[in-house]
mmCIF file of C-alpha atoms and ligand atoms in Angstrom:
data_model
loop_
_atom_site.group_PDB
_atom_site.id
_atom_site.type_symbol
_atom_site.label_atom_id
_atom_site.label_comp_id
_atom_site.label_asym_id
_atom_site.label_seq_id
_atom_site.Cartn_x
_atom_site.Cartn_y
_atom_site.Cartn_z
ATOM 1 C CA UNK K 17 -7.092 -7.418 -23.426
ATOM 2 C CA UNK K 18 -4.895 -9.348 -20.434
ATOM 3 C CA UNK K 19 -5.950 -9.104 -17.174
ATOM 4 C CA UNK K 20 -5.030 -11.569 -13.702
ATOM 5 C CA UNK K 21 -8.711 -12.682 -13.179
ATOM 6 C CA UNK K 22 -9.895 -15.134 -10.089
ATOM 7 C CA UNK K 23 -13.251 -16.394 -10.555
ATOM 8 C CA UNK K 24 -14.605 -18.838 -7.709
ATOM 9 C CA UNK K 25 -10.610 -20.692 -6.683
ATOM 10 C CA UNK K 26 -9.000 -20.348 -10.109
ATOM 11 C CA UNK K 27 -6.705 -17.230 -10.311
ATOM 12 C CA UNK K 28 -5.302 -17.350 -14.325
ATOM 13 C CA UNK K 29 -4.360 -14.438 -17.012
ATOM 14 C CA UNK K 30 -7.591 -14.484 -19.185
ATOM 15 C CA UNK K 31 -8.655 -12.155 -21.711
ATOM 16 C CA UNK K 32 -11.453 -10.122 -20.957
ATOM 17 C CA UNK K 33 -13.419 -6.782 -22.705
ATOM 18 C CA UNK K 34 -11.615 -3.623 -22.824
ATOM 19 C CA UNK K 35 -13.452 -1.335 -19.892
ATOM 20 C CA UNK K 36 -15.461 1.744 -20.639
ATOM 21 C CA UNK K 37 -15.449 4.540 -18.213
ATOM 22 C CA UNK K 38 -19.059 5.991 -16.975
ATOM 23 C CA UNK K 39 -19.977 8.498 -15.943
ATOM 24 C CA UNK K 40 -17.159 10.711 -14.449
ATOM 25 C CA UNK K 41 -14.734 8.059 -14.929
ATOM 26 C CA UNK K 42 -11.344 7.602 -16.851
ATOM 27 C CA UNK K 43 -9.647 4.670 -18.576
ATOM 28 C CA UNK K 44 -6.062 4.626 -17.738
ATOM 29 C CA UNK K 45 -3.468 2.317 -19.363
ATOM 30 C CA UNK K 46 -1.837 0.683 -16.686
ATOM 31 C CA UNK K 47 2.053 1.272 -16.707
ATOM 32 C CA UNK K 48 2.943 -0.624 -13.734
ATOM 33 C CA UNK K 49 0.540 -2.685 -10.976
ATOM 34 C CA UNK K 50 2.373 -3.448 -7.244
ATOM 35 C CA UNK K 51 1.788 -6.488 -5.746
ATOM 36 C CA UNK K 52 0.639 -6.530 -1.947
ATOM 37 C CA UNK K 53 -0.199 -9.105 0.533
ATOM 38 C CA UNK K 54 -3.360 -8.465 0.599
ATOM 39 C CA UNK K 55 -3.444 -9.049 -3.198
ATOM 40 C CA UNK K 56 -2.347 -12.588 -2.685
ATOM 41 C CA UNK K 57 -4.837 -12.764 0.076
ATOM 42 C CA UNK K 58 -7.478 -11.981 -2.321
ATOM 43 C CA UNK K 59 -6.386 -14.356 -4.869
ATOM 44 C CA UNK K 60 -6.367 -17.254 -2.078
ATOM 45 C CA UNK K 61 -9.932 -16.118 -1.308
ATOM 46 C CA UNK K 62 -8.906 -15.264 2.809
ATOM 47 C CA UNK K 63 -11.129 -11.736 2.074
ATOM 48 C CA UNK K 64 -14.080 -11.271 0.869
ATOM 49 C CA UNK K 65 -14.461 -10.229 -2.636
ATOM 50 C CA UNK K 66 -16.116 -9.471 -5.570
ATOM 51 C CA UNK K 67 -16.448 -12.480 -8.359
ATOM 52 C CA UNK K 68 -15.281 -12.962 -11.078
ATOM 53 C CA UNK K 69 -12.242 -9.872 -10.068
ATOM 54 C CA UNK K 70 -9.346 -8.756 -11.558
ATOM 55 C CA UNK K 71 -6.944 -8.305 -9.002
ATOM 56 C CA UNK K 72 -4.427 -5.414 -8.589
ATOM 57 C CA UNK K 73 -4.984 -2.461 -6.544
ATOM 58 C CA UNK K 74 -1.807 -0.296 -6.355
ATOM 59 C CA UNK K 75 -0.477 1.535 -9.675
ATOM 60 C CA UNK K 76 0.037 4.214 -11.848
ATOM 61 C CA UNK K 77 -0.544 4.475 -15.817
ATOM 62 C CA UNK K 78 -1.369 6.918 -18.519
ATOM 63 C CA UNK K 79 -5.184 8.456 -19.266
ATOM 64 C CA UNK K 80 -6.314 6.352 -22.312
ATOM 65 C CA UNK K 81 -9.843 7.628 -22.393
ATOM 66 C CA UNK K 82 -12.237 9.682 -20.386
ATOM 67 C CA UNK K 83 -16.314 10.368 -20.023
ATOM 68 C CA UNK K 84 -17.138 13.012 -21.634
ATOM 69 C CA UNK K 85 -18.535 15.040 -18.209
ATOM 70 C CA UNK K 86 -14.731 14.380 -16.271
ATOM 71 C CA UNK K 87 -13.111 17.911 -16.069
ATOM 72 C CA UNK K 88 -9.510 18.544 -15.173
ATOM 73 C CA UNK K 89 -7.276 15.630 -16.742
ATOM 74 C CA UNK K 90 -6.359 14.892 -20.303
ATOM 75 C CA UNK K 91 -5.866 11.647 -22.160
ATOM 76 C CA UNK K 92 -1.709 10.910 -21.929
ATOM 77 C CA UNK K 93 -1.590 12.881 -18.331
ATOM 78 C CA UNK K 94 0.448 10.027 -16.204
ATOM 79 C CA UNK K 95 -1.356 9.367 -13.360
ATOM 80 C CA UNK K 96 -1.775 7.180 -10.112
ATOM 81 C CA UNK K 97 -4.805 6.063 -8.298
ATOM 82 C CA UNK K 98 -5.970 5.823 -4.456
ATOM 83 C CA UNK K 99 -7.482 2.552 -4.732
ATOM 84 C CA UNK K 100 -10.562 3.305 -1.902
ATOM 85 C CA UNK K 101 -13.356 5.235 -2.770
ATOM 86 C CA UNK K 102 -14.897 6.879 -0.612
ATOM 87 C CA UNK K 103 -18.821 7.351 -0.179
ATOM 88 C CA UNK K 104 -18.747 11.011 0.248
ATOM 89 C CA UNK K 105 -21.337 11.384 2.124
ATOM 90 C CA UNK K 106 -20.568 10.426 5.734
ATOM 91 C CA UNK K 107 -19.269 12.495 8.488
ATOM 92 C CA UNK K 108 -15.170 11.480 7.385
ATOM 93 C CA UNK K 109 -15.926 12.770 4.203
ATOM 94 C CA UNK K 110 -17.380 16.058 4.834
ATOM 95 C CA UNK K 111 -14.446 16.594 6.795
ATOM 96 C CA UNK K 112 -12.334 15.993 3.339
ATOM 97 C CA UNK K 113 -10.247 12.311 5.340
ATOM 98 C CA UNK K 114 -12.080 10.442 1.926
ATOM 99 C CA UNK K 115 -8.771 8.179 2.484
ATOM 100 C CA UNK K 116 -10.217 6.997 5.840
ATOM 101 C CA UNK K 117 -14.377 6.987 4.567
ATOM 102 C CA UNK K 118 -15.427 3.395 6.300
ATOM 103 C CA UNK K 119 -18.255 3.054 3.868
ATOM 104 C CA UNK K 120 -15.538 2.922 0.921
ATOM 105 C CA UNK K 121 -15.307 0.704 -2.066
ATOM 106 C CA UNK K 122 -11.911 -0.917 -2.686
ATOM 107 C CA UNK K 123 -10.722 -1.276 -6.625
ATOM 108 C CA UNK K 124 -9.085 -4.859 -6.846
ATOM 109 C CA UNK K 125 -11.889 -6.032 -4.109
ATOM 110 C CA UNK K 126 -14.940 -4.956 -4.529
ATOM 111 C CA UNK K 127 -14.303 -3.441 -8.381
ATOM 112 C CA UNK K 128 -12.143 -4.882 -11.245
ATOM 113 C CA UNK K 129 -8.308 -3.599 -10.413
ATOM 114 C CA UNK K 130 -5.570 -2.761 -11.952
ATOM 115 C CA UNK K 131 -3.976 -6.499 -13.053
ATOM 116 C CA UNK K 132 -4.699 -5.698 -16.169
ATOM 117 C CA UNK K 133 -3.717 -3.768 -19.414
ATOM 118 C CA UNK K 134 -6.878 -1.622 -18.564
ATOM 119 C CA UNK K 135 -9.109 -0.181 -15.435
ATOM 120 C CA UNK K 136 -11.607 2.208 -14.879
ATOM 121 C CA UNK K 137 -11.747 4.261 -12.090
ATOM 122 C CA UNK K 138 -13.798 7.505 -11.182
ATOM 123 C CA UNK K 139 -11.655 10.604 -11.694
ATOM 124 C CA UNK K 140 -11.908 11.864 -7.975
ATOM 125 C CA UNK K 141 -9.712 8.875 -7.128
ATOM 126 C CA UNK K 142 -7.251 9.781 -9.749
ATOM 127 C CA UNK K 143 -4.196 12.118 -9.137
ATOM 128 C CA UNK K 144 -1.381 13.289 -11.456
ATOM 129 C CA UNK K 145 1.820 12.376 -10.641
ATOM 130 C CA UNK K 146 4.737 14.939 -10.465
ATOM 131 C CA UNK K 147 7.234 14.775 -12.949
ATOM 132 C CA UNK K 148 10.251 13.716 -10.943
ATOM 133 C CA UNK K 149 8.560 10.507 -10.168
ATOM 134 C CA UNK K 150 8.844 7.525 -12.142
ATOM 135 C CA UNK K 151 5.673 5.165 -12.403
ATOM 136 C CA UNK K 152 6.748 2.475 -9.679
ATOM 137 C CA UNK K 153 7.281 4.929 -7.430
ATOM 138 C CA UNK K 154 3.790 6.518 -8.288
ATOM 139 C CA UNK K 155 2.235 2.847 -7.909
ATOM 140 C CA UNK K 156 3.771 2.950 -4.475
ATOM 141 C CA UNK K 157 1.998 6.018 -3.375
ATOM 142 C CA UNK K 158 -0.675 3.506 -1.541
ATOM 143 C CA UNK K 159 1.685 1.960 0.679
ATOM 144 C CA UNK K 160 3.357 5.333 1.664
ATOM 145 C CA UNK K 161 -0.206 6.489 2.535
ATOM 146 C CA UNK K 162 -1.110 3.581 4.719
ATOM 147 C CA UNK K 163 2.546 4.079 6.429
ATOM 148 C CA UNK K 164 1.389 8.214 6.792
ATOM 149 C CA UNK K 165 -1.191 6.896 8.450
ATOM 150 C CA UNK K 166 0.881 6.686 11.292
ATOM 151 C CA UNK K 167 1.188 10.715 11.593
ATOM 152 C CA UNK K 168 -2.506 10.410 13.091
ATOM 153 C CA UNK K 169 -1.535 9.273 16.182
ATOM 154 C CA UNK K 170 -1.034 10.983 18.932
ATOM 155 C CA UNK K 171 2.772 11.264 18.452
ATOM 156 C CA UNK K 172 5.473 14.231 18.208
ATOM 157 C CA UNK K 173 9.377 14.094 17.270
ATOM 158 C CA UNK K 174 10.620 13.428 20.648
ATOM 159 C CA UNK K 175 8.892 10.760 21.572
ATOM 160 C CA UNK K 176 10.654 7.657 21.325
ATOM 161 C CA UNK K 177 9.190 4.741 19.322
ATOM 162 C CA UNK K 178 9.790 1.489 18.415
ATOM 163 C CA UNK K 179 8.640 -0.067 14.469
ATOM 164 C CA UNK K 180 8.363 -3.527 15.155
ATOM 165 C CA UNK K 181 8.965 -5.565 11.658
ATOM 166 C CA UNK K 182 11.707 -6.498 9.425
ATOM 167 C CA UNK K 183 9.825 -6.206 6.039
ATOM 168 C CA UNK K 184 9.590 -3.326 3.743
ATOM 169 C CA UNK K 185 6.544 -1.625 5.409
ATOM 170 C CA UNK K 186 8.915 -1.065 8.499
ATOM 171 C CA UNK K 187 11.514 0.232 6.703
ATOM 172 C CA UNK K 188 8.788 2.448 4.875
ATOM 173 C CA UNK K 189 6.883 3.469 7.822
ATOM 174 C CA UNK K 190 10.037 4.255 10.165
ATOM 175 C CA UNK K 191 11.774 6.296 6.820
ATOM 176 C CA UNK K 192 8.318 8.022 6.729
ATOM 177 C CA UNK K 193 8.483 9.105 10.688
ATOM 178 C CA UNK K 194 12.016 10.157 10.703
ATOM 179 C CA UNK K 195 11.025 12.700 7.866
ATOM 180 C CA UNK K 196 8.891 13.906 10.176
ATOM 181 C CA UNK K 197 11.395 14.726 12.385
ATOM 182 C CA UNK K 198 11.755 10.979 14.841
ATOM 183 C CA UNK K 199 14.969 10.648 15.565
ATOM 184 C CA UNK K 200 14.328 8.721 18.015
ATOM 185 C CA UNK K 201 13.317 5.179 16.719
ATOM 186 C CA UNK K 202 14.133 1.835 16.537
ATOM 187 C CA UNK K 203 13.286 -1.015 13.971
ATOM 188 C CA UNK K 204 12.912 -4.423 15.682
ATOM 189 C CA UNK K 205 11.398 -7.550 14.135
ATOM 190 C CA UNK K 206 10.630 -11.010 15.586
ATOM 191 C CA UNK K 207 13.061 -13.722 14.977
ATOM 192 C CA UNK K 208 16.063 -14.760 16.414
ATOM 193 C CA UNK K 209 18.755 -12.227 15.729
ATOM 194 C CA UNK K 210 20.103 -9.617 18.048
ATOM 195 C CA UNK K 211 17.238 -7.110 16.584
ATOM 196 C CA UNK K 212 14.096 -9.179 17.803
ATOM 197 C CA UNK K 213 11.999 -7.691 19.257
ATOM 198 C CA UNK K 214 11.877 -9.605 22.758
ATOM 199 C CA UNK K 215 15.165 -8.729 23.702
ATOM 200 C CA UNK K 216 13.905 -4.715 24.495
ATOM 201 C CA UNK K 217 12.993 -4.388 28.285
ATOM 202 C CA UNK K 218 9.809 -3.729 29.382
ATOM 203 C CA UNK K 219 7.883 0.119 29.614
ATOM 204 C CA UNK K 220 10.926 1.627 27.046
ATOM 205 C CA UNK K 221 8.469 3.107 24.432
ATOM 206 C CA UNK K 222 6.418 6.214 24.153
ATOM 207 C CA UNK K 223 4.944 4.498 21.041
ATOM 208 C CA UNK K 224 5.216 1.352 19.032
ATOM 209 C CA UNK K 225 3.554 0.560 15.574
ATOM 210 C CA UNK K 226 2.619 -3.099 15.340
ATOM 211 C CA UNK K 227 2.118 -3.334 11.397
ATOM 212 C CA UNK K 228 1.455 -7.178 11.834
ATOM 213 C CA UNK K 229 -1.727 -7.223 14.168
ATOM 214 C CA UNK K 230 -1.287 -10.955 15.548
ATOM 215 C CA UNK K 231 -1.973 -11.869 19.303
ATOM 216 C CA UNK K 232 1.816 -12.282 19.929
ATOM 217 C CA UNK K 233 2.962 -9.289 18.080
ATOM 218 C CA UNK K 234 0.533 -7.594 19.959
ATOM 219 C CA UNK K 235 0.990 -8.408 23.543
ATOM 220 C CA UNK K 236 4.635 -7.424 23.344
ATOM 221 C CA UNK K 237 4.260 -4.291 22.045
ATOM 222 C CA UNK K 238 1.942 -3.789 25.391
ATOM 223 C CA UNK K 239 5.121 -4.743 27.151
ATOM 224 C CA UNK K 240 7.430 -2.582 25.825
ATOM 225 C CA UNK K 241 5.289 0.633 25.886
ATOM 226 C CA UNK K 242 6.056 2.451 28.986
ATOM 227 C CA UNK K 243 2.689 3.207 30.841
ATOM 228 C CA UNK K 244 0.558 5.723 29.083
ATOM 229 C CA UNK K 245 2.344 5.016 26.205
ATOM 230 C CA UNK K 246 0.727 3.748 22.625
ATOM 231 C CA UNK K 247 0.316 0.537 20.293
ATOM 232 C CA UNK K 248 -0.362 2.110 16.987
ATOM 233 C CA UNK K 249 -1.858 -0.379 15.260
ATOM 234 C CA UNK K 250 -2.264 -1.112 11.563
ATOM 235 C CA UNK K 251 -2.249 -3.491 8.726
ATOM 236 C CA UNK K 252 -5.405 -5.415 8.919
ATOM 237 C CA UNK K 253 -5.826 -8.984 10.525
ATOM 238 C CA UNK K 254 -7.669 -12.397 8.352
ATOM 239 C CA UNK K 255 -9.592 -12.668 11.660
ATOM 240 C CA UNK K 256 -10.369 -11.281 14.856
ATOM 241 C CA UNK K 257 -7.174 -11.082 17.042
ATOM 242 C CA UNK K 258 -7.435 -11.685 21.053
ATOM 243 C CA UNK K 259 -4.768 -9.472 23.215
ATOM 244 C CA UNK K 260 -3.851 -9.289 26.716
ATOM 245 C CA UNK K 261 -6.139 -6.168 27.283
ATOM 246 C CA UNK K 262 -5.918 -6.692 31.378
ATOM 247 C CA UNK K 263 -1.242 -5.731 30.508
ATOM 248 C CA UNK K 264 -2.746 -2.637 28.855
ATOM 249 C CA UNK K 265 -5.317 -1.696 30.892
ATOM 250 C CA UNK K 266 -2.831 -1.633 33.774
ATOM 251 C CA UNK K 267 -0.261 0.689 32.384
ATOM 252 C CA UNK K 268 -3.199 2.648 30.443
ATOM 253 C CA UNK K 269 -1.526 1.806 26.981
ATOM 254 C CA UNK K 270 -3.786 3.646 24.251
ATOM 255 C CA UNK K 271 -4.152 1.708 21.681
ATOM 256 C CA UNK K 272 -4.640 3.537 18.171
ATOM 257 C CA UNK K 273 -6.008 2.250 14.843
ATOM 258 C CA UNK K 274 -4.942 4.462 11.988
ATOM 259 C CA UNK K 275 -5.307 3.094 8.114
ATOM 260 C CA UNK K 276 -4.285 5.732 5.612
ATOM 261 C CA UNK K 277 -2.479 9.302 5.807
ATOM 262 C CA UNK K 278 -3.710 11.952 2.820
ATOM 263 C CA UNK K 279 -3.003 10.679 -0.499
ATOM 264 C CA UNK K 280 -1.599 13.832 -1.824
ATOM 265 C CA UNK K 281 1.186 13.752 0.901
ATOM 266 C CA UNK K 282 2.354 10.237 -0.023
ATOM 267 C CA UNK K 283 3.217 11.303 -3.513
ATOM 268 C CA UNK K 284 4.811 14.725 -2.081
ATOM 269 C CA UNK K 285 7.060 12.277 0.477
ATOM 270 C CA UNK K 286 8.040 10.297 -2.922
ATOM 271 C CA UNK K 287 8.858 13.356 -4.635
ATOM 272 C CA UNK K 288 11.640 14.105 -2.484
ATOM 273 C CA UNK K 289 15.524 14.564 -3.570
ATOM 274 C CA UNK K 290 16.792 11.722 -1.643
ATOM 275 C CA UNK K 291 14.636 9.132 -3.278
ATOM 276 C CA UNK K 292 13.482 7.571 0.027
ATOM 277 C CA UNK K 293 12.281 4.174 -1.418
ATOM 278 C CA UNK K 294 14.204 3.656 -4.476
ATOM 279 C CA UNK K 295 15.714 0.040 -2.608
ATOM 280 C CA UNK K 296 12.373 -0.577 -1.332
ATOM 281 C CA UNK K 297 11.043 -1.546 -4.839
ATOM 282 C CA UNK K 298 11.681 -4.202 -6.897
ATOM 283 C CA UNK K 299 11.403 -6.141 -10.233
ATOM 284 C CA UNK K 300 8.856 -5.902 -13.211
ATOM 285 C CA UNK K 301 6.967 -8.924 -14.252
ATOM 286 C CA UNK K 302 4.927 -10.190 -17.104
ATOM 287 C CA UNK K 303 1.233 -10.221 -15.400
ATOM 288 C CA UNK K 304 1.882 -14.037 -16.874
ATOM 289 C CA UNK K 305 4.364 -14.832 -14.237
ATOM 290 C CA UNK K 306 1.966 -14.118 -11.661
ATOM 291 C CA UNK K 307 2.370 -17.790 -9.444
ATOM 292 C CA UNK K 308 5.468 -17.150 -8.934
ATOM 293 C CA UNK K 309 5.714 -13.253 -8.121
ATOM 294 C CA UNK K 310 2.341 -14.383 -5.588
ATOM 295 C CA UNK K 311 3.972 -17.376 -3.760
ATOM 296 C CA UNK K 312 7.453 -14.783 -3.296
ATOM 297 C CA UNK K 313 5.161 -12.264 -1.934
ATOM 298 C CA UNK K 314 3.835 -14.593 0.824
ATOM 299 C CA UNK K 315 7.654 -15.976 1.652
ATOM 300 C CA UNK K 316 9.050 -12.385 1.984
ATOM 301 C CA UNK K 317 7.993 -8.890 1.916
ATOM 302 C CA UNK K 318 11.868 -7.203 1.188
ATOM 303 C CA UNK K 319 10.866 -5.570 -2.310
ATOM 304 C CA UNK K 320 7.873 -4.410 -3.902
ATOM 305 C CA UNK K 321 7.411 -6.379 -7.212
ATOM 306 C CA UNK K 322 5.224 -4.751 -10.050
ATOM 307 C CA UNK K 323 3.571 -6.412 -13.169
ATOM 308 C CA UNK K 324 3.981 -4.821 -16.061
ATOM 309 C CA UNK K 325 0.567 -5.644 -17.824
ATOM 310 C CA UNK K 326 1.150 -4.090 -21.376
ATOM 311 C CA UNK K 327 4.447 -6.003 -21.512
ATOM 312 C CA UNK K 328 3.130 -8.715 -24.061
ATOM 313 C CA UNK K 329 0.997 -6.093 -25.812
ATOM 314 C CA UNK K 330 3.633 -3.120 -26.913
ATOM 315 C CA UNK K 331 6.512 -2.280 -29.529
ATOM 316 C CA UNK K 332 10.255 -2.943 -28.330
ATOM 317 C CA UNK K 333 10.490 0.295 -28.441
ATOM 318 C CA UNK K 334 7.973 1.533 -26.433
ATOM 319 C CA UNK K 335 9.594 -1.350 -23.638
ATOM 320 C CA UNK K 336 12.373 0.745 -23.933
ATOM 321 C CA UNK K 337 10.235 3.911 -23.170
ATOM 322 C CA UNK K 338 8.627 2.691 -20.908
ATOM 323 C CA UNK K 339 11.649 0.904 -18.936
ATOM 324 C CA UNK K 340 13.261 4.475 -19.192
ATOM 325 C CA UNK K 341 10.405 5.945 -17.090
ATOM 326 C CA UNK K 342 10.259 3.108 -14.890
ATOM 327 C CA UNK K 343 14.240 3.145 -14.039
ATOM 328 C CA UNK K 344 14.859 5.223 -10.893
ATOM 329 C CA UNK K 345 18.368 5.897 -12.259
ATOM 330 C CA UNK K 346 16.740 7.597 -15.357
ATOM 331 C CA UNK K 347 14.847 10.647 -13.806
HETATM 332 ZN ZN1 ZN H 424 -1.566 -2.310 -0.973
HETATM 333 ZN ZN1 ZN H 425 -17.492 8.379 3.089
#
């Protein structure tokens, strides 16, 4: 099969063997796989990863095979996958918060990912897709799950909030908060326009969400949070971040870090009638376009791009059928 393989400093589309499901695993034929900034960081060697490694962690597809001990799934089920594989032994896992297991292994970082025609994953992280979801929406469940993490912070709907950022992650987080009843929300980015965060008076918000954990951003968020307010930190920095802790202490601002909400809840969010993410989803490209797709993702995170790894391998009719399933207008 074809896969985007990182090996040392080289990243190329290569032929690799189709993986076989081990005990407890399923084999998935990948329909689409979303491209995330963290995939680009992995490709550039900026995050620790297995080597060699098939990249890609946000995906949907159909089950193509199962280990004999797997129950509850069948070949041809349409599925999406939570790429965090929990340890199932720690306290968080015992509490049912498996998405936030600190001892997890990640698909596309530690084990082979989904920028490939097929991928094997443990059945425990596989979720059947609700019928109304397109493959692109299914593949977008992981970013939604990450935005849902914000709701774990100690905030409630009458609170006034700021979502910092101008990219699709900020827009998604705003939509998640609005759908959970937060109506008093602003979204501002760093930039030169009217909507830049620097124009906000100090001590304005009950809570602020910082998706881009850079020192300048966090200091700015501490400034605009009210005394006693909260700065919710999401998004992983590549390096340690030095912030003005004294400013936070003076105002007793709580810094709260969140990673994921519940994956099942992200499928429920995506299944809403109003198609809450359709305008955030971009084009579907063959694996061979990866250089273009990765550099576009580095420059702007406006729309989510996807690979369709099986595009070159299947016939026109199948492509048509898959395209219909992938097109949000053709539910
Ligand atoms: Zn991601
Ligand atoms: Zn665990």
